[in-house]
Amino acid sequence: MKIAKVIVDVPASSINQTFDYLIPDHFQQVITKGMRVIVPFGPRKIMGFVVELISESTHKGLKKIIDVLDLTPVLTDELLKLGKWLADQTLSLYITSYQAMLPQVLKSQYKKELVRLTEERLSDDLEMVFAGRDSIPYEELANRSIRYYHVQKAIQDGDVAVNYLVKSKITKKYVTMVQPAKETYLLEEALYDVAKNAKKQRELLGFFIEYPDPIEQPKLIRYLETTQPTIKKLIDRGLLASSKVEVFRNPYDDDAIAKTNALELTEQQQQAINPIKQKISQGQHDVFLLHGVTGSGKTEIYLQAIQDVIQNGEEAIVLVPEISLTPQMVHRFKGRFGSNVAVLHSALSSGEKYDEWRRIHRKEVQVVVGARSAIFAPFENIGIIIIDEEHENSYKQEDQPRYHARDVAIYRGEVHQCPVILGSATPTLESYARAQKGVYQLATLTKRTNDKGMPEVQIVDMRNELHAGNRTMFSRRLKEKMENCIAKNEQVVLLLNRRGYSTFVMCRDCGHVKECPHCDIALTFHKNSNQLKCHYCSYEEPMPMICPECNSDLIRYFGTGTQRVEEALTQLIPEARVIRMDVDTTRRKGAHEKLLKQFANREADILLGTQMIAKGLDFENVTLVGVLTADSMLHLPDFRASEKTFQLLTQVSGRAGRHELPGEVIVQTYTPDHYSIELASTYDYSQFYLTEMNTRKTFQYPPYVYLVLMTISHENQVKAVQTTQKIVQLLMNHVSNNTVVLGPTPSPITRVKDRYRYQCMIKYKHEPQLRKLIKKIIQQFDEDVRKDDLLITVDMQPYQLM
Ligand code: ADP
Ligand code: ZN
Ligand code: ZN
């Protein structure tokens, strides 16, 4: 094969295709599919992915590949196909789609070096390049007439390695290992010579007499509470030896995590896991929706299913929302499978992430636990894919490629013929509807494993507080409960249910919220024009001065920041120690964990925060959970607002009373009879599902229809509107009769960075040519996109409607 088809790193839709390049002789047999190469492109040299090898090209005058970036492919055949599918599904570029599958280190142009790992003689040409050095800049290879397959072979044999230099720091890390320098009996003899009062040295020797294996110095110091000078003394006496060894950074100390064993499953768990185990043993694909209340033992089911998969010699991918990927969560997997687990988490440094990725790439682990992008783990023998908290929005990428991890999971599950498990206490309507139709297999866990009921939820009507003269944001009941709780030395979690933009208008007297008469969506308040607008259908009306329901003049828009709540809280209960957790206090790396740890150590009485505190937390001493403003999510300009409210309230209620102490939940709201609040308080998912499905049917939202959201932005408002108008028209001319095209409408966040944003929404049931049509339409605006800074984004099945 003399020619490579390459997807080049030029993110432009006019370049979204493969280009043919000649493979020069010295790269013959070296270059394979899935490697990254450097190729000439116009006057530039750029990176590209080799996606296919061919022997003849229809093009003439092909240019040559300049360099090879990877000597082992970074993308498997399966991932190459997946990337193509992903790009087609999400209307993204192939290059963006491939980049999304790789760790950051591989995406950018980091400097590389070739490191020698062995003292033994390498091939002649390699010896010549190294010329006595331990490492050489990678570019030196290109300047020599070296045979790349010698390099490739040396990498495979573990004699040399390619190292990425991240931000001028070396990505590989070395650790000092300490070990005995003499046989055990000689150490025993030496013990007699060590002075009786040199207790620390004696302890150290005693340790190595018992455990003669090499051990990492920091660990040794920790275990024995000894010091480096003490170790050095024994090294100086020739009793111990130390050496530097390369380590893969493992951000979790596996040895410090207690081992756990499979628990005996409850009957419900057994019934849920059996069909999954069956699929694993038969090597068949199916999708299971595991609907289980919080604390019903879903994670134990995951663990035991993975156990089977490991025994089969296969691999497991577990997705967990970023926010729940806490040390607690990681420990549960490492506790069961030890160092057979890699963790991919955005809080890791890019070097750490790369190390974890490489452990997967080299098949050194069989389990990966990670956030969204872990779905692209380069395993080749997947036996199960699990998505925990499948309803979480973070599984949808809000950037190109705008994919949903669930779709990728099912795609890979089909390729690998393995089961996919979607777990949640509050499944998305989409998933639950599929389970109802039999597309997914439904398994239900209704009981908590500790046989405790769910905590009692009380709804407090905030309108009554106002009428009784209480103008604070804390109801009298909540205040009293908090004080009781603190007096008993127990802890409180307070949720300020707020998303970035709460722009709806509500009457504080009667709870009335202005909604669009056509869309069942709260109207958005636009400050500049003092107008209320529906951002789905562009209906608008002036901001009312008095409530149309009750004539009160207390109608205004809604929203309070966590900081203000904290101030009010310390005024209300001065003795309370409060930890505030929001984007401001958790911006710094590690801050999130630190605050949680402080709370777990009972250094505070109240944990106050936004949705980020609602999930995954498990504190023994929390007996009261308060939701300050259940409404602020309910009136987001989003057809999923009720669903999100139900999910959040259910999640947060699950935080209380997980352990011995019983828990209580107080939900403050101005709309106490809204079904999502009422039904969450009784944990009635089925009824919620039925009610919400009705609404979706009436107003034609998913899962009854599919959605596409197109957003058009430009500095010039008129241009943005006109372009959107044209796009709407073009769409209308070509879609089928029952497809609805809405717009142009200003986005709820209309102006971002001096650009005006307009949108158009498509609702359809069956429109097989839609992707093609949208692609074609976008192409018509290609010139404006390239020369006039027009931006058109397409989101197939959007979750973010802002
Ligand atoms: P979920 O993931 O559904 O919220 P978990 O898996 O966290 O539930 O389980 C809740 C608690 O119950 C955990 O402490 C877990 O160790 C325990 N648990 C799970 N399954 C069993 C079982 N079969 N027997 C005893 N305890 C169990
Ligand atoms: Zn009113
Ligand atoms: Zn509307």
PDB file of N, CA, C and O in Angstrom, residues 317-366:
ATOM      1  N   ILE A 317     -16.822  -0.323  30.299  1.00  0.00           N
ATOM      2  CA  ILE A 317     -16.801   1.131  30.361  1.00  0.00           C
ATOM      3  C   ILE A 317     -17.929   1.577  31.284  1.00  0.00           C
ATOM      4  O   ILE A 317     -19.072   1.160  31.103  1.00  0.00           O
ATOM      5  N   VAL A 318     -17.594   2.399  32.266  1.00  0.00           N
ATOM      6  CA  VAL A 318     -18.611   2.932  33.176  1.00  0.00           C
ATOM      7  C   VAL A 318     -18.594   4.450  33.082  1.00  0.00           C
ATOM      8  O   VAL A 318     -17.572   5.075  33.330  1.00  0.00           O
ATOM      9  N   LEU A 319     -19.709   5.021  32.706  1.00  0.00           N
ATOM     10  CA  LEU A 319     -19.800   6.478  32.665  1.00  0.00           C
ATOM     11  C   LEU A 319     -20.541   6.978  33.897  1.00  0.00           C
ATOM     12  O   LEU A 319     -21.563   6.421  34.285  1.00  0.00           O
ATOM     13  N   VAL A 320     -19.989   8.014  34.470  1.00  0.00           N
ATOM     14  CA  VAL A 320     -20.558   8.629  35.657  1.00  0.00           C
ATOM     15  C   VAL A 320     -20.548  10.124  35.373  1.00  0.00           C
ATOM     16  O   VAL A 320     -19.609  10.617  34.770  1.00  0.00           O
ATOM     17  N   PRO A 321     -21.583  10.871  35.774  1.00  0.00           N
ATOM     18  CA  PRO A 321     -21.532  12.316  35.510  1.00  0.00           C
ATOM     19  C   PRO A 321     -20.309  12.933  36.185  1.00  0.00           C
ATOM     20  O   PRO A 321     -19.977  12.540  37.304  1.00  0.00           O
ATOM     21  N   GLU A 322     -19.708  13.846  35.494  1.00  0.00           N
ATOM     22  CA  GLU A 322     -18.534  14.554  36.001  1.00  0.00           C
ATOM     23  C   GLU A 322     -18.639  14.870  37.494  1.00  0.00           C
ATOM     24  O   GLU A 322     -17.747  14.609  38.293  1.00  0.00           O
ATOM     25  N   ILE A 323     -19.783  15.413  37.840  1.00  0.00           N
ATOM     26  CA  ILE A 323     -20.005  15.945  39.167  1.00  0.00           C
ATOM     27  C   ILE A 323     -20.096  14.849  40.227  1.00  0.00           C
ATOM     28  O   ILE A 323     -19.815  15.056  41.389  1.00  0.00           O
ATOM     29  N   SER A 324     -20.455  13.632  39.809  1.00  0.00           N
ATOM     30  CA  SER A 324     -20.534  12.530  40.786  1.00  0.00           C
ATOM     31  C   SER A 324     -19.269  11.697  40.797  1.00  0.00           C
ATOM     32  O   SER A 324     -19.189  10.694  41.485  1.00  0.00           O
ATOM     33  N   LEU A 325     -18.297  12.091  39.996  1.00  0.00           N
ATOM     34  CA  LEU A 325     -17.072  11.304  39.939  1.00  0.00           C
ATOM     35  C   LEU A 325     -16.190  11.684  41.131  1.00  0.00           C
ATOM     36  O   LEU A 325     -15.071  12.120  41.007  1.00  0.00           O
ATOM     37  N   THR A 326     -16.750  11.487  42.307  1.00  0.00           N
ATOM     38  CA  THR A 326     -16.077  11.859  43.536  1.00  0.00           C
ATOM     39  C   THR A 326     -15.142  10.731  43.960  1.00  0.00           C
ATOM     40  O   THR A 326     -15.264   9.613  43.481  1.00  0.00           O
ATOM     41  N   PRO A 327     -14.214  11.016  44.876  1.00  0.00           N
ATOM     42  CA  PRO A 327     -13.375   9.943  45.400  1.00  0.00           C
ATOM     43  C   PRO A 327     -14.215   8.777  45.923  1.00  0.00           C
ATOM     44  O   PRO A 327     -13.881   7.619  45.682  1.00  0.00           O
ATOM     45  N   GLN A 328     -15.336   9.101  46.576  1.00  0.00           N
ATOM     46  CA  GLN A 328     -16.209   8.021  47.069  1.00  0.00           C
ATOM     47  C   GLN A 328     -16.589   7.054  45.963  1.00  0.00           C
ATOM     48  O   GLN A 328     -16.565   5.846  46.119  1.00  0.00           O
ATOM     49  N   MET A 329     -16.964   7.633  44.810  1.00  0.00           N
ATOM     50  CA  MET A 329     -17.404   6.827  43.678  1.00  0.00           C
ATOM     51  C   MET A 329     -16.248   5.998  43.141  1.00  0.00           C
ATOM     52  O   MET A 329     -16.399   4.801  42.882  1.00  0.00           O
ATOM     53  N   VAL A 330     -15.101   6.634  42.963  1.00  0.00           N
ATOM     54  CA  VAL A 330     -13.930   5.936  42.440  1.00  0.00           C
ATOM     55  C   VAL A 330     -13.543   4.789  43.369  1.00  0.00           C
ATOM     56  O   VAL A 330     -13.237   3.683  42.916  1.00  0.00           O
ATOM     57  N   HIS A 331     -13.630   5.038  44.672  1.00  0.00           N
ATOM     58  CA  HIS A 331     -13.272   4.001  45.637  1.00  0.00           C
ATOM     59  C   HIS A 331     -14.132   2.753  45.512  1.00  0.00           C
ATOM     60  O   HIS A 331     -13.664   1.654  45.726  1.00  0.00           O
ATOM     61  N   ARG A 332     -15.378   2.956  45.155  1.00  0.00           N
ATOM     62  CA  ARG A 332     -16.239   1.776  45.055  1.00  0.00           C
ATOM     63  C   ARG A 332     -15.768   0.849  43.945  1.00  0.00           C
ATOM     64  O   ARG A 332     -15.850  -0.361  44.067  1.00  0.00           O
ATOM     65  N   PHE A 333     -15.261   1.434  42.857  1.00  0.00           N
ATOM     66  CA  PHE A 333     -14.772   0.594  41.757  1.00  0.00           C
ATOM     67  C   PHE A 333     -13.379   0.065  42.035  1.00  0.00           C
ATOM     68  O   PHE A 333     -13.086  -1.103  41.797  1.00  0.00           O
ATOM     69  N   LYS A 334     -12.523   0.919  42.568  1.00  0.00           N
ATOM     70  CA  LYS A 334     -11.163   0.470  42.885  1.00  0.00           C
ATOM     71  C   LYS A 334     -11.183  -0.526  44.034  1.00  0.00           C
ATOM     72  O   LYS A 334     -10.355  -1.415  44.107  1.00  0.00           O
ATOM     73  N   GLY A 335     -12.129  -0.352  44.953  1.00  0.00           N
ATOM     74  CA  GLY A 335     -12.247  -1.284  46.067  1.00  0.00           C
ATOM     75  C   GLY A 335     -12.538  -2.688  45.569  1.00  0.00           C
ATOM     76  O   GLY A 335     -12.081  -3.674  46.128  1.00  0.00           O
ATOM     77  N   ARG A 336     -13.290  -2.783  44.489  1.00  0.00           N
ATOM     78  CA  ARG A 336     -13.638  -4.102  43.968  1.00  0.00           C
ATOM     79  C   ARG A 336     -12.589  -4.618  42.989  1.00  0.00           C
ATOM     80  O   ARG A 336     -12.235  -5.774  43.003  1.00  0.00           O
ATOM     81  N   PHE A 337     -12.079  -3.733  42.130  1.00  0.00           N
ATOM     82  CA  PHE A 337     -11.214  -4.221  41.042  1.00  0.00           C
ATOM     83  C   PHE A 337      -9.778  -3.702  41.112  1.00  0.00           C
ATOM     84  O   PHE A 337      -8.980  -3.959  40.217  1.00  0.00           O
ATOM     85  N   GLY A 338      -9.464  -2.977  42.179  1.00  0.00           N
ATOM     86  CA  GLY A 338      -8.083  -2.547  42.411  1.00  0.00           C
ATOM     87  C   GLY A 338      -7.491  -1.778  41.248  1.00  0.00           C
ATOM     88  O   GLY A 338      -8.134  -0.909  40.671  1.00  0.00           O
ATOM     89  N   SER A 339      -6.262  -2.101  40.892  1.00  0.00           N
ATOM     90  CA  SER A 339      -5.573  -1.318  39.868  1.00  0.00           C
ATOM     91  C   SER A 339      -5.994  -1.721  38.454  1.00  0.00           C
ATOM     92  O   SER A 339      -5.427  -1.252  37.473  1.00  0.00           O
ATOM     93  N   ASN A 340      -6.997  -2.588  38.367  1.00  0.00           N
ATOM     94  CA  ASN A 340      -7.542  -2.949  37.064  1.00  0.00           C
ATOM     95  C   ASN A 340      -8.494  -1.855  36.549  1.00  0.00           C
ATOM     96  O   ASN A 340      -9.177  -2.037  35.552  1.00  0.00           O
ATOM     97  N   VAL A 341      -8.548  -0.740  37.256  1.00  0.00           N
ATOM     98  CA  VAL A 341      -9.459   0.352  36.902  1.00  0.00           C
ATOM     99  C   VAL A 341      -8.679   1.600  36.501  1.00  0.00           C
ATOM    100  O   VAL A 341      -7.768   2.022  37.205  1.00  0.00           O
ATOM    101  N   ALA A 342      -9.019   2.183  35.373  1.00  0.00           N
ATOM    102  CA  ALA A 342      -8.488   3.496  35.012  1.00  0.00           C
ATOM    103  C   ALA A 342      -9.597   4.511  35.221  1.00  0.00           C
ATOM    104  O   ALA A 342     -10.773   4.188  35.049  1.00  0.00           O
ATOM    105  N   VAL A 343      -9.217   5.726  35.596  1.00  0.00           N
ATOM    106  CA  VAL A 343     -10.209   6.765  35.841  1.00  0.00           C
ATOM    107  C   VAL A 343      -9.951   7.936  34.905  1.00  0.00           C
ATOM    108  O   VAL A 343      -8.833   8.432  34.832  1.00  0.00           O
ATOM    109  N   LEU A 344     -10.956   8.348  34.164  1.00  0.00           N
ATOM    110  CA  LEU A 344     -10.809   9.506  33.281  1.00  0.00           C
ATOM    111  C   LEU A 344     -11.716  10.619  33.781  1.00  0.00           C
ATOM    112  O   LEU A 344     -12.932  10.508  33.715  1.00  0.00           O
ATOM    113  N   HIS A 345     -11.086  11.639  34.287  1.00  0.00           N
ATOM    114  CA  HIS A 345     -11.838  12.676  34.982  1.00  0.00           C
ATOM    115  C   HIS A 345     -11.260  14.015  34.578  1.00  0.00           C
ATOM    116  O   HIS A 345     -10.050  14.162  34.466  1.00  0.00           O
ATOM    117  N   SER A 346     -12.104  15.010  34.375  1.00  0.00           N
ATOM    118  CA  SER A 346     -11.575  16.274  33.880  1.00  0.00           C
ATOM    119  C   SER A 346     -10.739  16.996  34.934  1.00  0.00           C
ATOM    120  O   SER A 346      -9.970  17.890  34.625  1.00  0.00           O
ATOM    121  N   ALA A 347     -10.871  16.593  36.197  1.00  0.00           N
ATOM    122  CA  ALA A 347     -10.071  17.250  37.229  1.00  0.00           C
ATOM    123  C   ALA A 347      -8.612  16.798  37.193  1.00  0.00           C
ATOM    124  O   ALA A 347      -7.758  17.399  37.826  1.00  0.00           O
ATOM    125  N   LEU A 348      -8.328  15.717  36.455  1.00  0.00           N
ATOM    126  CA  LEU A 348      -6.934  15.277  36.349  1.00  0.00           C
ATOM    127  C   LEU A 348      -6.177  16.244  35.456  1.00  0.00           C
ATOM    128  O   LEU A 348      -6.735  16.862  34.567  1.00  0.00           O
ATOM    129  N   SER A 349      -4.885  16.343  35.684  1.00  0.00           N
ATOM    130  CA  SER A 349      -4.060  17.169  34.803  1.00  0.00           C
ATOM    131  C   SER A 349      -3.970  16.477  33.445  1.00  0.00           C
ATOM    132  O   SER A 349      -4.253  15.282  33.326  1.00  0.00           O
ATOM    133  N   SER A 350      -3.571  17.212  32.413  1.00  0.00           N
ATOM    134  CA  SER A 350      -3.559  16.566  31.097  1.00  0.00           C
ATOM    135  C   SER A 350      -2.555  15.421  31.063  1.00  0.00           C
ATOM    136  O   SER A 350      -2.774  14.427  30.376  1.00  0.00           O
ATOM    137  N   GLY A 351      -1.492  15.534  31.828  1.00  0.00           N
ATOM    138  CA  GLY A 351      -0.525  14.440  31.903  1.00  0.00           C
ATOM    139  C   GLY A 351      -1.129  13.211  32.563  1.00  0.00           C
ATOM    140  O   GLY A 351      -0.985  12.092  32.091  1.00  0.00           O
ATOM    141  N   GLU A 352      -1.843  13.436  33.652  1.00  0.00           N
ATOM    142  CA  GLU A 352      -2.489  12.320  34.347  1.00  0.00           C
ATOM    143  C   GLU A 352      -3.524  11.645  33.458  1.00  0.00           C
ATOM    144  O   GLU A 352      -3.616  10.423  33.397  1.00  0.00           O
ATOM    145  N   LYS A 353      -4.285  12.478  32.748  1.00  0.00           N
ATOM    146  CA  LYS A 353      -5.310  11.918  31.864  1.00  0.00           C
ATOM    147  C   LYS A 353      -4.672  11.056  30.783  1.00  0.00           C
ATOM    148  O   LYS A 353      -5.173   9.991  30.442  1.00  0.00           O
ATOM    149  N   TYR A 354      -3.556  11.567  30.267  1.00  0.00           N
ATOM    150  CA  TYR A 354      -2.861  10.837  29.218  1.00  0.00           C
ATOM    151  C   TYR A 354      -2.361   9.492  29.735  1.00  0.00           C
ATOM    152  O   TYR A 354      -2.470   8.467  29.054  1.00  0.00           O
ATOM    153  N   ASP A 355      -1.835   9.487  30.954  1.00  0.00           N
ATOM    154  CA  ASP A 355      -1.356   8.235  31.537  1.00  0.00           C
ATOM    155  C   ASP A 355      -2.492   7.223  31.678  1.00  0.00           C
ATOM    156  O   ASP A 355      -2.333   6.045  31.358  1.00  0.00           O
ATOM    157  N   GLU A 356      -3.625   7.709  32.172  1.00  0.00           N
ATOM    158  CA  GLU A 356      -4.755   6.814  32.347  1.00  0.00           C
ATOM    159  C   GLU A 356      -5.208   6.274  31.000  1.00  0.00           C
ATOM    160  O   GLU A 356      -5.509   5.102  30.843  1.00  0.00           O
ATOM    161  N   TRP A 357      -5.222   7.146  30.012  1.00  0.00           N
ATOM    162  CA  TRP A 357      -5.636   6.746  28.668  1.00  0.00           C
ATOM    163  C   TRP A 357      -4.683   5.679  28.121  1.00  0.00           C
ATOM    164  O   TRP A 357      -5.094   4.705  27.507  1.00  0.00           O
ATOM    165  N   ARG A 358      -3.379   5.900  28.369  1.00  0.00           N
ATOM    166  CA  ARG A 358      -2.413   4.922  27.875  1.00  0.00           C
ATOM    167  C   ARG A 358      -2.566   3.564  28.531  1.00  0.00           C
ATOM    168  O   ARG A 358      -2.325   2.535  27.919  1.00  0.00           O
ATOM    169  N   ARG A 359      -2.952   3.572  29.802  1.00  0.00           N
ATOM    170  CA  ARG A 359      -3.172   2.285  30.462  1.00  0.00           C
ATOM    171  C   ARG A 359      -4.319   1.538  29.780  1.00  0.00           C
ATOM    172  O   ARG A 359      -4.329   0.312  29.709  1.00  0.00           O
ATOM    173  N   ILE A 360      -5.295   2.279  29.290  1.00  0.00           N
ATOM    174  CA  ILE A 360      -6.393   1.652  28.554  1.00  0.00           C
ATOM    175  C   ILE A 360      -5.899   1.199  27.183  1.00  0.00           C
ATOM    176  O   ILE A 360      -6.127   0.072  26.753  1.00  0.00           O
ATOM    177  N   HIS A 361      -5.189   2.090  26.521  1.00  0.00           N
ATOM    178  CA  HIS A 361      -4.690   1.843  25.174  1.00  0.00           C
ATOM    179  C   HIS A 361      -3.807   0.599  25.142  1.00  0.00           C
ATOM    180  O   HIS A 361      -3.844  -0.186  24.202  1.00  0.00           O
ATOM    181  N   ARG A 362      -3.015   0.416  26.187  1.00  0.00           N
ATOM    182  CA  ARG A 362      -2.117  -0.738  26.237  1.00  0.00           C
ATOM    183  C   ARG A 362      -2.776  -1.960  26.847  1.00  0.00           C
ATOM    184  O   ARG A 362      -2.103  -2.935  27.142  1.00  0.00           O
ATOM    185  N   LYS A 363      -4.067  -1.871  27.116  1.00  0.00           N
ATOM    186  CA  LYS A 363      -4.823  -2.965  27.703  1.00  0.00           C
ATOM    187  C   LYS A 363      -4.251  -3.389  29.050  1.00  0.00           C
ATOM    188  O   LYS A 363      -4.237  -4.552  29.394  1.00  0.00           O
ATOM    189  N   GLU A 364      -3.786  -2.420  29.827  1.00  0.00           N
ATOM    190  CA  GLU A 364      -3.280  -2.735  31.156  1.00  0.00           C
ATOM    191  C   GLU A 364      -4.404  -2.742  32.186  1.00  0.00           C
ATOM    192  O   GLU A 364      -4.198  -3.141  33.320  1.00  0.00           O
ATOM    193  N   VAL A 365      -5.562  -2.250  31.794  1.00  0.00           N
ATOM    194  CA  VAL A 365      -6.725  -2.298  32.682  1.00  0.00           C
ATOM    195  C   VAL A 365      -7.903  -2.850  31.894  1.00  0.00           C
ATOM    196  O   VAL A 365      -7.909  -2.824  30.663  1.00  0.00           O
ATOM    197  N   GLN A 366      -8.886  -3.354  32.632  1.00  0.00           N
ATOM    198  CA  GLN A 366     -10.092  -3.858  31.961  1.00  0.00           C
ATOM    199  C   GLN A 366     -11.312  -3.003  32.247  1.00  0.00           C
ATOM    200  O   GLN A 366     -12.365  -3.207  31.662  1.00  0.00           O
TER     201      GLN A 366
END
